[in-house]
Coordinates of C-alpha atoms in Angstrom, one line a residue:
M7 CA 0.0 0.0 0.0
T8 CA 1.7 3.2 -1.1
A9 CA 1.5 6.5 0.8
A10 CA -0.4 8.1 -2.0
K11 CA -3.1 5.6 -1.8
A12 CA -3.4 5.2 2.0
M13 CA -6.3 7.0 3.7
I14 CA -5.7 8.0 7.4
G15 CA -8.1 9.4 9.9
V16 CA -6.9 11.4 12.9
I17 CA -9.1 11.8 16.0
E18 CA -7.5 14.4 18.4
D19 CA -9.1 17.1 20.4
D20 CA -5.9 19.1 20.9
P21 CA -6.0 21.5 17.9
A22 CA -2.2 22.0 17.8
L23 CA -1.4 18.3 18.0
Q24 CA -4.1 17.5 15.4
E25 CA -2.6 20.1 13.0
L26 CA 0.9 18.6 13.5
L27 CA -0.3 15.1 12.8
V28 CA -2.1 16.1 9.7
E29 CA 0.8 18.2 8.3
E30 CA 3.4 15.4 9.0
L31 CA 1.3 12.7 7.5
E32 CA 0.3 14.7 4.4
A33 CA 4.0 15.5 3.9
E34 CA 4.6 11.8 3.6
G35 CA 2.0 11.5 0.8
Y36 CA -0.9 10.1 2.9
K37 CA -4.5 11.4 2.4
V38 CA -5.6 12.6 5.9
T39 CA -8.9 13.6 7.4
A40 CA -9.2 14.8 11.0
W41 CA -11.9 15.0 13.7
G42 CA -12.0 16.3 17.3
S43 CA -14.1 13.4 18.7
V44 CA -15.1 9.8 18.1
E45 CA -18.7 11.0 17.6
G46 CA -17.6 13.3 14.8
F47 CA -15.6 10.5 13.1
K48 CA -18.6 8.1 13.3
K49 CA -21.0 10.7 11.7
A50 CA -18.6 11.1 8.8
A51 CA -18.6 7.3 8.0
A52 CA -15.3 7.6 6.2
T53 CA -13.5 4.7 4.5
L54 CA -10.0 4.5 6.0
D55 CA -6.9 2.3 6.1
L56 CA -5.7 3.6 9.5
I57 CA -7.1 5.6 12.4
I58 CA -4.8 7.5 14.7
S59 CA -6.7 8.3 17.9
D60 CA -6.0 9.8 21.3
I61 CA -7.3 7.6 24.1
R62 CA -8.7 10.5 26.2
L63 CA -11.2 12.5 24.2
P64 CA -14.4 14.5 25.0
G65 CA -17.4 12.1 24.9
Q66 CA -16.4 8.6 23.8
S67 CA -12.8 7.5 24.4
G68 CA -10.5 6.3 21.7
L69 CA -10.7 2.9 23.3
S70 CA -14.4 2.7 22.4
L71 CA -13.3 2.5 18.7
L72 CA -11.8 -0.9 19.3
D73 CA -15.1 -2.6 20.1
S74 CA -16.9 -1.0 17.1
L75 CA -14.1 -1.8 14.7
K76 CA -14.2 -5.5 15.7
N77 CA -17.6 -5.8 14.2
E78 CA -16.7 -4.3 10.8
D79 CA -15.6 -6.1 7.7
N80 CA -12.3 -4.8 6.4
A81 CA -12.0 -2.5 9.4
P82 CA -9.1 0.0 9.4
A83 CA -6.1 -0.4 11.6
L84 CA -6.0 1.5 14.9
L85 CA -3.0 3.4 16.4
L86 CA -3.6 4.8 19.8
I87 CA -2.0 7.9 21.4
T88 CA -1.7 7.8 25.2
A89 CA -0.4 9.9 28.0
F90 CA 1.8 8.2 30.6
G91 CA -1.1 7.5 33.0
T92 CA -3.0 5.4 30.5
V93 CA -0.2 3.2 29.2
D94 CA -1.7 0.1 30.9
Q95 CA -5.0 0.8 29.1
A96 CA -3.1 1.0 25.8
V97 CA -1.3 -2.3 26.5
D98 CA -4.7 -4.0 27.2
A99 CA -6.0 -2.5 23.9
L100 CA -3.1 -4.1 22.0
K101 CA -4.1 -7.5 23.5
Q102 CA -7.6 -6.9 22.3
G103 CA -6.6 -6.1 18.7
A104 CA -5.2 -2.5 18.5
D105 CA -2.2 -2.3 16.1
D106 CA 0.1 -0.1 18.1
F107 CA 0.3 2.8 20.7
L108 CA 2.5 5.8 21.1
T109 CA 3.1 7.9 24.2
K110 CA 3.1 11.6 24.6
P111 CA 5.1 13.7 23.9
L112 CA 5.1 12.2 20.4
D113 CA 8.3 11.5 18.5
V114 CA 7.3 12.3 14.9
E115 CA 9.8 10.0 13.3
H116 CA 8.6 7.1 15.5
L117 CA 5.0 7.9 14.6
L118 CA 5.8 7.8 10.8
L119 CA 7.7 4.5 11.2
S120 CA 4.8 3.0 13.1
V121 CA 2.3 4.2 10.5
Q122 CA 4.4 2.7 7.7
R123 CA 4.8 -0.6 9.5
I124 CA 1.1 -0.9 10.3
L125 CA 0.0 -0.1 6.7
E126 CA 2.5 -2.6 5.3
H127 CA 1.3 -5.3 7.7
R128 CA -2.4 -4.5 6.9
S129 CA -1.6 -4.6 3.2
L130 CA 0.0 -8.0 3.6
Q131 CA -3.0 -9.3 5.6
R132 CA -5.5 -8.1 2.9
E133 CA -3.3 -9.7 0.2
L134 CA -3.1 -13.0 2.0
K135 CA -6.9 -12.9 2.6
R136 CA -7.5 -12.2 -1.1
Y137 CA -5.0 -14.9 -2.1
R138 CA -6.8 -17.5 0.1
Q139 CA -10.2 -16.5 -1.2
Q140 CA -8.9 -16.9 -4.8
Q141 CA -7.6 -20.4 -4.2
K142 CA -10.9 -22.1 -3.6
G143 CA -14.2 -22.2 -5.3
P144 CA -17.5 -23.8 -4.2
G145 CA -17.2 -27.0 -2.2
G146 CA -13.5 -26.4 -1.6
L147 CA -12.5 -26.7 -5.3
V148 CA -9.1 -25.2 -5.9
G149 CA -8.3 -22.9 -8.9
Q150 CA -9.2 -19.6 -10.5
S151 CA -8.4 -20.1 -14.2
P152 CA -11.1 -18.9 -16.6
S153 CA -12.3 -22.5 -17.3
M154 CA -12.7 -23.1 -13.5
R155 CA -14.5 -19.8 -12.9
K156 CA -17.0 -20.8 -15.6
L157 CA -17.5 -24.1 -13.9
Y158 CA -18.0 -22.4 -10.5
D159 CA -20.7 -20.2 -12.0
Q160 CA -22.4 -23.3 -13.5
I161 CA -22.3 -25.2 -10.2
E162 CA -23.8 -22.2 -8.3
R163 CA -26.6 -22.0 -10.9
I164 CA -27.4 -25.7 -11.1
A165 CA -27.0 -26.6 -7.4
P166 CA -30.4 -25.2 -6.2
A167 CA -32.3 -26.7 -9.2
D168 CA -32.6 -30.2 -7.7
G169 CA -32.6 -32.1 -11.0
S170 CA -30.2 -34.9 -11.9
V171 CA -26.8 -33.8 -13.2
L172 CA -24.3 -35.4 -15.6
I173 CA -20.7 -34.6 -14.7
T174 CA -18.2 -35.4 -17.5
G175 CA -14.4 -35.1 -17.5
E176 CA -11.2 -37.1 -17.8
S177 CA -10.0 -39.3 -15.0
G178 CA -8.4 -37.4 -12.2
T179 CA -10.1 -34.0 -12.9
G180 CA -12.1 -33.9 -9.7
K181 CA -15.6 -35.0 -10.7
E182 CA -16.5 -36.2 -7.2
L183 CA -15.5 -32.8 -5.8
V184 CA -17.8 -31.1 -8.2
A185 CA -20.6 -33.5 -7.1
K186 CA -19.9 -32.6 -3.4
A187 CA -20.0 -28.9 -4.3
L188 CA -23.4 -29.4 -5.9
H189 CA -24.7 -31.2 -2.8
Q190 CA -23.2 -28.6 -0.4
L191 CA -24.8 -25.7 -2.2
S192 CA -28.2 -27.4 -2.5
D193 CA -31.1 -27.5 -0.1
R194 CA -30.1 -31.1 0.7
A195 CA -26.7 -30.0 2.2
E196 CA -27.7 -31.1 5.7
Q197 CA -28.8 -34.6 4.4
S198 CA -26.8 -37.6 3.3
F199 CA -24.3 -37.6 0.5
Q200 CA -23.6 -41.1 -0.9
A201 CA -21.1 -42.0 -3.6
V202 CA -20.6 -45.3 -5.4
N203 CA -18.3 -46.4 -8.2
C204 CA -20.4 -48.4 -10.6
A205 CA -17.2 -50.0 -12.0
G206 CA -16.3 -51.4 -8.6
I207 CA -19.5 -53.5 -8.0
P208 CA -19.9 -56.9 -9.6
A209 CA -22.8 -56.9 -12.1
D210 CA -24.8 -59.7 -10.2
L211 CA -24.7 -57.6 -7.0
M212 CA -25.4 -54.2 -8.4
E213 CA -29.2 -54.3 -8.2
S214 CA -29.1 -55.3 -4.5
E215 CA -26.5 -52.7 -3.8
F216 CA -28.7 -49.9 -5.3
F217 CA -32.2 -51.1 -4.4
G218 CA -31.6 -53.2 -1.3
H219 CA -33.0 -56.7 -0.8
A220 CA -35.7 -58.5 1.3
A221 CA -34.7 -61.2 3.8
G222 CA -34.3 -64.5 2.0
A223 CA -34.3 -62.8 -1.5
F224 CA -31.3 -65.0 -2.4
T225 CA -28.7 -67.2 -0.8
G226 CA -26.9 -65.4 2.0
A227 CA -29.6 -62.7 2.3
Q228 CA -30.5 -63.5 5.9
K229 CA -31.6 -59.9 6.8
K230 CA -33.4 -57.1 5.0
R231 CA -31.0 -54.6 3.7
Q232 CA -31.4 -51.0 2.5
G233 CA -29.8 -50.1 -0.8
L234 CA -27.9 -46.9 -1.6
L235 CA -31.0 -45.2 -3.0
K236 CA -32.8 -45.6 0.3
Q237 CA -29.7 -44.7 2.4
A238 CA -29.5 -41.4 0.4
D239 CA -33.2 -40.6 0.8
G240 CA -33.6 -36.9 1.3
G241 CA -30.0 -36.3 0.1
T242 CA -27.8 -36.9 -2.9
L243 CA -26.4 -40.0 -4.6
L244 CA -23.4 -39.9 -6.9
L245 CA -23.2 -42.7 -9.5
D246 CA -19.5 -42.5 -10.5
E247 CA -18.6 -44.2 -13.8
I248 CA -22.3 -44.5 -14.8
G249 CA -21.2 -45.8 -18.2
E250 CA -20.4 -49.1 -16.5
M251 CA -24.0 -49.7 -15.3
P252 CA -25.7 -52.7 -17.0
M253 CA -28.6 -51.9 -19.4
A254 CA -31.2 -53.7 -17.1
L255 CA -30.2 -51.6 -14.2
Q256 CA -30.3 -48.4 -16.3
A257 CA -34.0 -49.1 -16.9
K258 CA -34.7 -49.4 -13.2
L259 CA -32.7 -46.2 -12.5
L260 CA -34.8 -44.3 -15.1
R261 CA -37.9 -45.4 -13.3
V262 CA -36.5 -44.0 -10.1
L263 CA -35.8 -40.6 -11.8
Q264 CA -39.3 -40.6 -13.4
E265 CA -41.5 -41.9 -10.5
G266 CA -39.4 -41.6 -7.4
T267 CA -40.1 -45.2 -6.3
I268 CA -37.9 -48.3 -5.8
R269 CA -38.6 -52.0 -5.2
A270 CA -36.0 -54.0 -3.2
V271 CA -34.8 -57.4 -4.6
G272 CA -37.2 -60.1 -3.5
S273 CA -39.9 -57.6 -2.3
D274 CA -43.4 -57.1 -3.6
E275 CA -43.7 -53.6 -2.1
E276 CA -42.6 -50.3 -3.6
E277 CA -41.1 -47.6 -1.5
T278 CA -41.0 -43.8 -2.2
V279 CA -37.5 -42.1 -2.2
N280 CA -36.6 -38.5 -2.6
V281 CA -33.0 -38.5 -3.8
R282 CA -31.0 -36.3 -6.2
I283 CA -29.0 -38.4 -8.7
L284 CA -25.7 -37.1 -9.9
A285 CA -23.9 -39.2 -12.5
A286 CA -20.2 -38.9 -13.4
T287 CA -18.2 -40.5 -16.3
H288 CA -15.0 -40.1 -18.2
Q289 CA -16.6 -42.0 -21.2
D290 CA -18.4 -40.6 -24.2
L291 CA -21.9 -41.6 -23.3
E292 CA -23.3 -40.3 -26.7
K293 CA -21.0 -42.8 -28.4
Q294 CA -22.2 -45.5 -26.0
V295 CA -25.8 -44.6 -26.9
E296 CA -25.0 -45.0 -30.6
D297 CA -23.3 -48.4 -29.9
G298 CA -26.4 -49.6 -28.0
R299 CA -24.5 -49.8 -24.7
F300 CA -26.3 -47.0 -22.9
R301 CA -30.0 -46.1 -22.9
Q302 CA -30.9 -43.0 -24.9
D303 CA -33.8 -42.1 -22.7
L304 CA -31.6 -42.3 -19.5
F305 CA -28.9 -40.3 -21.2
Y306 CA -31.3 -37.5 -22.1
R307 CA -32.8 -37.5 -18.6
L308 CA -29.4 -37.2 -17.0
E309 CA -28.2 -34.6 -19.4
T310 CA -30.9 -32.1 -18.4
F311 CA -28.1 -30.4 -16.5
S312 CA -24.5 -31.3 -17.5
L313 CA -21.1 -30.1 -16.3
R314 CA -17.8 -30.6 -18.0
V315 CA -14.8 -30.6 -15.6
P316 CA -11.8 -29.2 -17.6
P317 CA -8.5 -31.2 -17.7
L318 CA -5.5 -29.8 -16.0
R319 CA -3.8 -28.9 -19.2
E320 CA -6.6 -26.4 -19.9
R321 CA -6.3 -24.7 -16.6
G322 CA -3.1 -22.7 -17.0
E323 CA -1.9 -21.0 -13.8
D324 CA -4.0 -23.4 -11.7
I325 CA -1.1 -25.8 -11.9
E326 CA 0.9 -23.6 -9.6
R327 CA -2.1 -22.9 -7.3
L328 CA -2.9 -26.6 -6.9
A329 CA 0.8 -27.6 -6.5
N330 CA 1.2 -25.0 -3.6
Y331 CA -2.1 -26.1 -2.1
F332 CA -1.0 -29.8 -2.0
L333 CA 2.3 -28.7 -0.6
Q334 CA 0.7 -26.8 2.2
Q335 CA -1.5 -29.8 3.0
L336 CA 1.5 -32.0 3.3
R337 CA 3.4 -29.6 5.5
K338 CA 0.6 -29.7 8.1
G339 CA 1.4 -33.3 9.0
S340 CA 5.1 -33.1 8.7
D341 CA 8.1 -31.5 10.4
K342 CA 10.1 -31.3 7.1
A343 CA 11.7 -28.0 6.2
V344 CA 10.1 -27.8 2.7
Q345 CA 8.5 -24.4 2.3
S346 CA 7.9 -23.9 -1.4
I347 CA 8.4 -25.1 -5.0
S348 CA 11.4 -23.7 -6.9
P349 CA 10.8 -21.7 -10.0
A350 CA 12.6 -24.3 -12.1
A351 CA 10.4 -27.1 -10.7
L352 CA 7.3 -25.0 -11.5
E353 CA 8.4 -24.5 -15.0
Q354 CA 8.9 -28.2 -15.4
L355 CA 5.4 -28.8 -14.1
Y356 CA 4.0 -26.3 -16.7
R357 CA 5.8 -28.2 -19.5
Y358 CA 4.2 -31.5 -18.5
R359 CA 0.8 -32.4 -19.9
F360 CA -0.6 -34.3 -16.9
P361 CA -2.6 -37.1 -18.5
G362 CA -3.7 -38.1 -15.0
N363 CA -4.8 -34.5 -14.3
V364 CA -5.2 -33.1 -10.8
R365 CA -4.8 -36.6 -9.1
E366 CA -1.4 -37.1 -10.9
L367 CA -0.2 -33.6 -9.9
Q368 CA -1.2 -34.3 -6.3
N369 CA 0.8 -37.6 -6.4
A370 CA 3.8 -35.8 -8.0
I371 CA 3.9 -33.2 -5.3
E372 CA 3.7 -35.8 -2.6
R373 CA 6.6 -37.7 -4.1
A374 CA 8.6 -34.5 -4.5
F375 CA 7.9 -33.5 -0.9
T376 CA 9.1 -36.9 0.4
F377 CA 12.3 -36.8 -1.6
S378 CA 13.2 -33.1 -1.1
R379 CA 16.3 -32.4 1.1
D380 CA 16.0 -28.7 0.9
D381 CA 13.5 -25.9 1.9
K382 CA 12.3 -25.9 -1.7
I383 CA 11.1 -28.7 -4.0
A384 CA 13.7 -28.9 -6.8
V385 CA 13.4 -30.2 -10.3
E386 CA 15.2 -33.4 -9.4
D387 CA 12.6 -34.2 -6.7
L388 CA 9.9 -34.5 -9.4
P389 CA 8.8 -38.0 -10.8
Q390 CA 10.9 -39.3 -13.6
R391 CA 8.1 -39.2 -16.2
I392 CA 7.8 -35.4 -15.6
L393 CA 11.5 -34.9 -15.9
E394 CA 11.6 -36.8 -19.2
S395 CA 8.8 -34.9 -20.7
A396 CA 10.1 -32.8 -23.6
H397 CA 6.7 -31.4 -24.5
E398 CA 6.8 -27.6 -24.9
P399 CA 4.2 -25.6 -22.9
E400 CA 1.0 -25.6 -24.8
V401 CA -2.6 -25.3 -23.9
E402 CA -5.3 -27.4 -25.6
Y403 CA -8.8 -26.2 -25.8
A404 CA -11.1 -29.1 -26.6
A405 CA -14.3 -27.2 -25.8
E406 CA -13.5 -23.5 -26.5
W407 CA -10.7 -21.2 -27.5
P408 CA -9.4 -18.7 -25.0
T409 CA -9.7 -15.0 -25.5
L410 CA -6.5 -13.2 -26.5
D411 CA -6.4 -11.6 -23.0
E412 CA -6.6 -15.0 -21.3
Y413 CA -3.8 -16.4 -23.5
Q414 CA -1.7 -13.3 -22.9
N415 CA -2.1 -13.7 -19.2
Q416 CA -1.1 -17.4 -19.3
Y417 CA 2.0 -16.5 -21.4
I418 CA 3.1 -13.7 -19.0
R419 CA 2.7 -16.1 -16.1
K420 CA 5.0 -18.7 -17.8
V421 CA 7.6 -16.0 -18.5
L422 CA 7.5 -14.8 -14.8
V423 CA 8.1 -18.4 -13.7
H424 CA 11.0 -18.7 -16.1
A425 CA 12.4 -15.4 -14.8
E426 CA 12.1 -16.7 -11.2
G427 CA 9.8 -13.8 -10.3
N428 CA 12.2 -11.1 -11.5
K429 CA 9.9 -8.6 -13.2
S430 CA 12.7 -6.6 -14.9
K431 CA 14.0 -9.8 -16.5
A432 CA 10.5 -10.8 -17.4
A433 CA 9.8 -7.4 -19.0
E434 CA 13.0 -7.7 -21.0
I435 CA 12.0 -11.2 -22.3
L436 CA 8.5 -9.9 -23.2
G437 CA 9.9 -6.9 -25.0
V438 CA 7.9 -4.3 -22.9
T439 CA 8.7 -1.8 -20.2
R440 CA 8.4 -2.6 -16.5
R441 CA 5.6 -0.1 -16.3
T442 CA 3.6 -2.0 -19.0
L443 CA 4.3 -5.3 -17.2
Y444 CA 3.1 -3.9 -13.9
R445 CA -0.1 -2.6 -15.6
W446 CA -0.8 -6.1 -17.1
L447 CA -0.3 -7.7 -13.7
E448 CA -2.6 -5.2 -12.0
Q449 CA -5.3 -5.9 -14.5
H450 CA -5.2 -9.6 -13.6
G451 CA -5.0 -9.1 -9.9
E452 CA -1.4 -10.1 -9.5

């Protein structure tokens, strides 16, 4: 936060001291507004970065600001001025959240240093908050690339609709996380979320698994058992790898979607269920419909709402966001000294195409973290298949082409990684001035 941009409020009832504070702060380039009381400040409802307030004031004290600021979002920092007799009060105020205090008579140089330190710290706090907010989308999904922001918007629109959803995407892209996000943002969030992999259930047991069975329905069925559809009643059921579901069971699932009823294996009674069906697949279901391996009517019913989860190679700068996210998760359960990922290792990650998508990246970071002997993950810590990848950085766009602005942003990001964060070197490579580079980065929130 530069001096020219910082807004400071001064609350001081001594006219001479108030004038001195305003003059010294304005001389440093700050924009300053002053009041003689807390009441006057509150009436003005000014937007500030920092408040400098005397503790002893007519009417409300400077300490009263502390309680009111705690209840505000993006509250300004607070620097208190105190006489010798109220030092204990000022120390208590620090414990409660004030940023600093100074004693009278004021040392102007000390004041200006304190102001600079507080503003720099507050700027870092806000940047960290913004960074953390940017890292995650609905349901804890990580990433802020254009393709993921589009997905977030679709999730937020579809989640309240309550209809079935078809989630498509390559293996390892995070389809189950998308399903959980849909559940968490729906009216069913407080109810059960069940997930089942259709490819992991033997075909002869699949009907019983989904619909349950009556006692004695078949050999070994000694007790009545609820199926997944009944267990998820009121909530959400994710059918992962729906393309592996047998045709006979697809017909029964269609009936559940149309009528909301199920019949357990070996039972003559129908039961009503209220469950939202989410289906996920990495297969081309339209091709399976053409080949007669998937029911067309079920496909159309599921496709009422559809979401495509983009592969990692389409997500640009999310590679770095995800890599750092996985690293921080690993650090929580370890006493290793690894703090970050080296620029050279990041560049190697950008060069790799990640056929296994986010899951493969997560495994790669876990492997690199385990083998790292330094405070940074180095190139040699990465899996061999990534080291041997000679593919140049390139983005594929299977569904849509990026805008020129999006492509430019991705290119600038790669150059910055190559330049190890050195903006002067990056500007030289890009053939632009540093001022132009800074303007580009500001436009993209860097």
